[in-house]
Amino acid sequence: MSEEIGIGAIHCVLPEVARPVTELPEYGMLGHEEAEFVRSSGIGTVGVFEDTPSAELAARACRELLEREPAKPDVLILVGPRSPDVLLGSDACRVQAEAGLGSGVAFTVDGLGCTGSSAAWALARDLLLADPSRQSVLVAHASRPTGLDRVRFPVTVIGDGGYAMTMVRGGRPVLRAHRMESDGTFHDLFSVDYKQVPWYEWREVCQSPDRYRFELAMNSRLRFGRLVDEVLADAGVERSQVAAVLMQNVTASAYQFYESLLGLKIHPVCGEHLARYGHLGAMDVVLNLDRMVRTGELAEGDLVLVLNNSPVAAWAVTLWEI
């Protein structure tokens, strides 16, 4: 039995409705700095699913994937949404039920923001390696705003979407190496006061935009530089052997920052998705990887480096082999 673990299938669900960011309801109420941030973010439109809970969207992605990949997964990992649909209940078990998964176990990977998908696919690989009887792990996530507002100043603009993917034995691309870290000192940089106000008044608050722009950015610079070196060393490859680099879609300036930092060109598919869909949270890297593989520009054996981070703060670097 092959010990190579990779992707069995990916299915992404994206809205047909695209709303220009300058026509979002909250845009007219933004201050000058916030409005300029939106205009310069590199995001032209965001996709919108009206009145669709996160769990419902994630379950839809799972059902549609399983229609063409009928083998039932042994485990379902739900990457936590920005806010759960229910308290005390289980969004993960709701997705399990609505996806028609009557057996196996479902649970949520949470507290890592956008980096949750990277954590989930690495955990899925470990679960398969740990138990030879397991054949497939299903990972799912849906991106929806926390409240009504989609503008997350000074971070990004939120779009809607959902995905499901399987990690299986012998899948392609193969997960070659992975490393991840978090820094708990940033745990309260962003927050929503959800206990004192009704959901339609939820507003995300950044405790210190300067700390986000400077301290976290410098921390990310150091972490990513080291993690990339460590992942490539784990796989025994050089930077020159990496065929493509992907990351999450936050702003156009973020690509420039990390390209300068790492000396690695971010694949254009990231900017294309950013402009069209906005930031899809933990879905970004999955969508980017799926669409890049589908272009056919890479050959079997080519290496793809995927960077992922969040303001929690958490950082992840994964090396995939096509």
Coordinates of C-alpha atoms in Angstrom, one line a residue:
M1 CA 0.0 0.0 0.0
S2 CA 1.4 3.4 -1.0
E3 CA 2.4 5.7 1.8
E4 CA 2.1 8.7 -0.4
I5 CA -0.8 10.9 0.6
G6 CA -2.3 13.4 -1.7
I7 CA -5.4 15.0 -3.0
G8 CA -8.2 12.8 -4.3
A9 CA -10.5 15.5 -5.5
I10 CA -11.4 19.1 -5.0
H11 CA -14.8 20.8 -5.6
C12 CA -15.3 24.5 -5.2
V13 CA -18.7 26.3 -5.0
L14 CA -18.7 29.9 -6.0
P15 CA -21.5 32.5 -6.4
E16 CA -22.8 33.5 -9.8
V17 CA -23.6 37.0 -8.4
A18 CA -20.6 39.3 -8.3
R19 CA -21.0 42.6 -6.5
P20 CA -18.5 45.5 -7.1
V21 CA -16.8 46.4 -3.8
T22 CA -17.7 50.1 -4.2
E23 CA -21.4 49.1 -4.3
L24 CA -21.3 47.2 -1.0
P25 CA -23.9 48.7 1.5
E26 CA -21.2 49.7 4.0
Y27 CA -18.9 51.4 1.4
G28 CA -20.7 54.7 1.6
M29 CA -20.3 54.8 5.4
L30 CA -16.6 54.2 5.3
G31 CA -14.1 57.0 6.3
H32 CA -11.6 58.3 3.8
E33 CA -8.8 55.9 4.9
E34 CA -11.1 52.9 4.9
A35 CA -12.6 53.7 1.5
E36 CA -9.1 54.3 0.0
F37 CA -8.0 50.9 1.4
V38 CA -10.9 49.2 -0.4
R39 CA -10.2 50.9 -3.7
S40 CA -6.5 50.0 -3.6
S41 CA -6.9 46.4 -2.3
G42 CA -6.9 44.8 -5.7
I43 CA -10.4 43.5 -5.2
G44 CA -12.9 44.5 -7.9
T45 CA -15.9 42.4 -7.0
V46 CA -16.9 39.9 -4.3
G47 CA -19.1 36.8 -4.8
V48 CA -22.3 36.8 -2.8
F49 CA -24.6 34.0 -1.6
E50 CA -27.6 35.6 -0.1
D51 CA -28.9 34.2 3.2
T52 CA -26.8 31.0 3.0
P53 CA -25.4 29.7 6.4
S54 CA -21.8 28.6 6.4
A55 CA -22.6 25.0 7.3
E56 CA -25.2 24.7 4.5
L57 CA -22.7 26.0 1.9
A58 CA -20.0 23.6 3.2
A59 CA -22.4 20.7 3.1
R60 CA -23.4 21.5 -0.5
A61 CA -19.7 21.4 -1.5
C62 CA -19.4 18.0 0.1
R63 CA -22.5 16.6 -1.5
E64 CA -21.5 17.7 -5.0
L65 CA -18.0 16.3 -4.6
L66 CA -19.3 13.0 -3.3
E67 CA -21.6 12.7 -6.3
R68 CA -18.5 12.1 -8.5
E69 CA -16.3 10.6 -5.7
P70 CA -18.8 8.0 -4.2
A71 CA -16.3 6.4 -1.8
K72 CA -17.4 7.4 1.7
P73 CA -14.7 9.2 3.7
D74 CA -13.7 7.8 7.1
V75 CA -13.3 11.3 8.6
L76 CA -14.8 14.7 8.0
I77 CA -12.8 17.8 9.0
L78 CA -14.7 21.1 8.9
V79 CA -12.4 24.1 8.9
G80 CA -14.0 26.5 11.3
P81 CA -16.0 29.4 9.8
R82 CA -15.5 33.0 11.0
S83 CA -18.5 32.5 13.3
P84 CA -20.4 29.3 14.0
D85 CA -24.0 28.9 12.9
V86 CA -24.9 27.6 16.3
L87 CA -23.6 27.6 19.8
L88 CA -23.6 24.3 21.8
G89 CA -24.7 22.5 18.7
S90 CA -22.2 21.2 16.1
D91 CA -21.6 22.7 12.7
A92 CA -19.3 19.8 11.8
C93 CA -22.0 17.2 12.6
R94 CA -24.6 19.3 10.6
V95 CA -22.3 19.2 7.6
Q96 CA -21.9 15.4 8.1
A97 CA -25.7 14.9 8.2
E98 CA -26.5 17.2 5.3
A99 CA -23.7 15.7 3.2
G100 CA -25.3 12.2 3.7
L101 CA -22.3 10.8 5.7
G102 CA -24.0 8.3 8.1
S103 CA -20.7 6.9 9.5
G104 CA -17.3 8.0 10.4
V105 CA -16.4 10.9 12.7
A106 CA -16.7 14.7 12.1
F107 CA -15.0 17.5 13.9
T108 CA -13.9 21.1 13.5
V109 CA -10.4 22.5 13.2
D110 CA -10.8 26.0 14.6
G111 CA -8.9 29.0 16.0
L112 CA -6.5 29.4 13.1
G113 CA -8.4 31.6 10.7
C114 CA -7.3 31.3 7.0
T115 CA -4.5 28.9 8.0
G116 CA -7.1 26.3 9.0
S117 CA -7.1 24.6 5.6
S118 CA -3.4 24.1 5.7
A119 CA -3.7 22.6 9.2
A120 CA -6.6 20.4 8.0
W121 CA -4.8 18.8 5.0
A122 CA -1.7 18.1 7.1
L123 CA -3.9 16.6 9.9
A124 CA -5.7 14.5 7.2
R125 CA -2.4 13.1 6.0
D126 CA -1.4 12.3 9.5
L127 CA -4.7 10.5 10.2
L128 CA -4.3 8.3 7.1
L129 CA -0.7 7.5 8.0
A130 CA -1.6 6.7 11.6
D131 CA -4.3 4.1 10.7
P132 CA -4.0 1.9 7.6
S133 CA -7.7 1.1 7.7
R134 CA -8.6 4.7 6.8
Q135 CA -8.8 5.4 3.1
S136 CA -10.1 8.9 2.8
V137 CA -10.4 12.1 4.8
L138 CA -12.9 14.8 3.7
V139 CA -12.0 18.5 4.4
A140 CA -14.6 21.2 4.0
H141 CA -15.0 24.9 4.6
A142 CA -17.3 27.8 3.7
S143 CA -16.4 31.5 3.6
R144 CA -19.1 34.0 4.8
P145 CA -18.7 37.4 6.5
T146 CA -19.1 37.4 10.3
G147 CA -22.0 39.9 10.3
L148 CA -23.4 42.1 7.5
D149 CA -20.2 44.0 6.7
R150 CA -17.7 42.5 4.2
V151 CA -15.0 45.2 4.5
R152 CA -12.4 44.0 7.1
F153 CA -10.2 47.1 7.5
P154 CA -7.2 47.1 7.4
V155 CA -7.1 43.5 6.1
T156 CA -9.3 42.7 3.1
V157 CA -12.9 42.4 1.7
I158 CA -14.8 39.2 2.3
G159 CA -16.4 37.1 -0.5
D160 CA -18.5 34.0 -0.3
G161 CA -17.6 30.5 -1.3
G162 CA -17.3 26.9 -0.2
Y163 CA -15.1 23.9 -0.9
A164 CA -14.7 20.2 -0.2
M165 CA -11.6 18.1 -0.8
T166 CA -10.4 14.6 -0.1
M167 CA -7.0 13.4 1.0
V168 CA -6.3 9.8 0.0
R169 CA -3.6 7.3 -0.4
G170 CA -1.9 7.7 -3.8
G171 CA -3.6 11.0 -4.5
R172 CA -2.2 13.8 -6.6
P173 CA -0.8 16.3 -5.9
V174 CA 1.2 14.6 -3.2
L175 CA 1.9 16.4 0.1
R176 CA 5.7 16.3 0.3
A177 CA 6.4 18.5 3.3
H178 CA 4.6 20.7 5.7
R179 CA 5.4 23.0 8.6
M180 CA 3.2 25.3 10.7
E181 CA 3.5 27.7 13.7
S182 CA 1.2 30.0 15.7
D183 CA 1.9 32.9 18.0
G184 CA -0.7 33.3 20.8
T185 CA 0.3 36.9 21.6
F186 CA -1.8 38.0 18.6
H187 CA -4.9 36.1 19.8
D188 CA -7.0 39.3 20.5
L189 CA -5.8 41.5 17.7
F190 CA -9.3 41.1 16.0
S191 CA -12.6 40.5 17.8
V192 CA -16.3 40.8 17.5
D193 CA -18.5 41.7 20.5
Y194 CA -21.2 39.1 19.8
K195 CA -22.6 38.8 23.3
Q196 CA -23.7 42.3 23.9
V197 CA -25.3 43.1 20.5
P198 CA -27.6 41.3 18.0
W199 CA -26.0 39.6 15.0
Y200 CA -26.9 42.2 12.5
E201 CA -24.9 44.8 14.5
W202 CA -21.8 42.6 14.7
R203 CA -18.7 44.6 13.7
E204 CA -15.2 43.2 13.6
V205 CA -12.7 45.4 15.5
C206 CA -9.0 45.6 15.0
Q207 CA -7.4 46.5 18.4
S208 CA -4.4 48.1 16.7
P209 CA -4.2 48.6 12.9
D210 CA -0.5 49.7 13.4
R211 CA 0.2 46.4 15.2
Y212 CA -1.4 44.5 12.3
R213 CA 0.5 46.5 9.6
F214 CA 3.9 46.5 11.2
E215 CA 4.5 44.1 14.1
L216 CA 2.5 41.2 12.6
A217 CA 4.0 41.9 9.1
M218 CA 7.5 41.8 10.5
N219 CA 6.7 38.6 12.4
S220 CA 5.3 37.1 9.2
R221 CA 8.5 38.1 7.4
L222 CA 10.7 36.2 9.8
R223 CA 8.4 33.2 10.2
F224 CA 7.7 32.6 6.5
G225 CA 11.4 33.0 5.6
R226 CA 12.4 30.3 8.0
L227 CA 9.4 28.0 7.4
V228 CA 10.0 28.0 3.6
D229 CA 13.7 27.1 4.2
E230 CA 12.7 24.3 6.6
V231 CA 10.1 22.8 4.3
L232 CA 12.4 22.8 1.3
A233 CA 15.1 21.2 3.5
D234 CA 12.7 18.6 4.7
A235 CA 11.9 17.6 1.1
G236 CA 15.6 17.9 0.0
V237 CA 14.9 20.5 -2.7
E238 CA 16.2 23.9 -3.6
R239 CA 14.2 27.1 -4.3
S240 CA 15.1 26.9 -7.9
Q241 CA 13.2 23.6 -8.2
V242 CA 9.9 25.1 -7.1
A243 CA 7.7 25.6 -10.2
A244 CA 5.0 27.8 -8.7
V245 CA 4.2 29.6 -5.4
L246 CA 0.6 30.2 -4.2
M247 CA -0.8 31.9 -1.1
Q248 CA -4.1 33.2 0.3
N249 CA -5.7 36.2 -1.4
V250 CA -5.9 39.2 1.0
T251 CA -4.7 42.3 -0.9
A252 CA -2.5 42.9 -4.0
S253 CA 0.1 44.6 -1.9
A254 CA 0.5 41.4 0.2
Y255 CA 1.8 39.6 -2.9
Q256 CA 4.3 42.3 -3.5
F257 CA 5.4 42.1 0.2
Y258 CA 6.0 38.4 0.1
E259 CA 7.6 38.3 -3.3
S260 CA 10.1 40.9 -2.1
L261 CA 10.6 39.0 1.2
L262 CA 11.1 35.5 -0.3
G263 CA 12.4 36.2 -3.7
L264 CA 9.7 33.9 -5.1
K265 CA 7.1 35.0 -7.7
I266 CA 3.4 34.5 -6.5
H267 CA 1.5 32.8 -9.3
P268 CA -0.9 35.2 -11.2
V269 CA -3.9 32.9 -10.5
C270 CA -3.9 34.3 -6.9
G271 CA -4.4 37.9 -8.1
E272 CA -7.0 36.9 -10.6
H273 CA -9.1 35.2 -7.9
L274 CA -8.5 38.1 -5.5
A275 CA -9.9 40.6 -8.0
R276 CA -12.9 38.5 -8.9
Y277 CA -14.0 36.9 -5.6
G278 CA -12.3 38.9 -2.9
H279 CA -10.9 37.1 0.2
L280 CA -12.4 33.7 0.7
G281 CA -10.7 32.9 4.0
A282 CA -9.4 29.4 4.4
M283 CA -10.8 28.6 0.9
D284 CA -8.3 30.8 -0.9
V285 CA -5.4 28.4 -1.1
V286 CA -7.6 25.4 -2.0
L287 CA -9.2 27.3 -4.9
N288 CA -5.8 28.6 -6.1
L289 CA -4.2 25.2 -6.0
D290 CA -7.2 23.5 -7.8
R291 CA -7.4 26.1 -10.5
M292 CA -3.6 26.2 -11.1
V293 CA -3.5 22.4 -11.4
R294 CA -6.4 22.5 -13.9
T295 CA -4.6 24.9 -16.2
G296 CA -2.3 22.1 -17.3
E297 CA 0.7 24.4 -17.2
L298 CA 2.5 22.1 -14.7
A299 CA 3.9 18.6 -15.4
E300 CA 3.9 15.5 -13.2
G301 CA 6.7 15.9 -10.7
D302 CA 6.6 19.7 -10.6
L303 CA 6.7 21.3 -7.1
V304 CA 4.2 23.8 -5.8
L305 CA 4.8 25.8 -2.6
V306 CA 1.7 27.0 -0.8
L307 CA 2.0 29.7 1.8
N308 CA -0.9 30.5 4.2
N309 CA -1.2 32.8 7.2
S310 CA -3.7 34.6 9.3
P311 CA -3.8 37.4 11.8
V312 CA -4.5 34.9 14.7
A313 CA -1.5 34.7 14.1
A314 CA -0.6 31.4 12.4
W315 CA 1.7 30.5 9.5
A316 CA 1.9 27.4 7.3
V317 CA 4.0 26.3 4.4
T318 CA 3.2 23.2 2.4
L319 CA 5.1 21.6 -0.5
W320 CA 3.0 19.7 -3.1
E321 CA 4.2 17.5 -5.9
I322 CA 2.0 17.5 -9.0

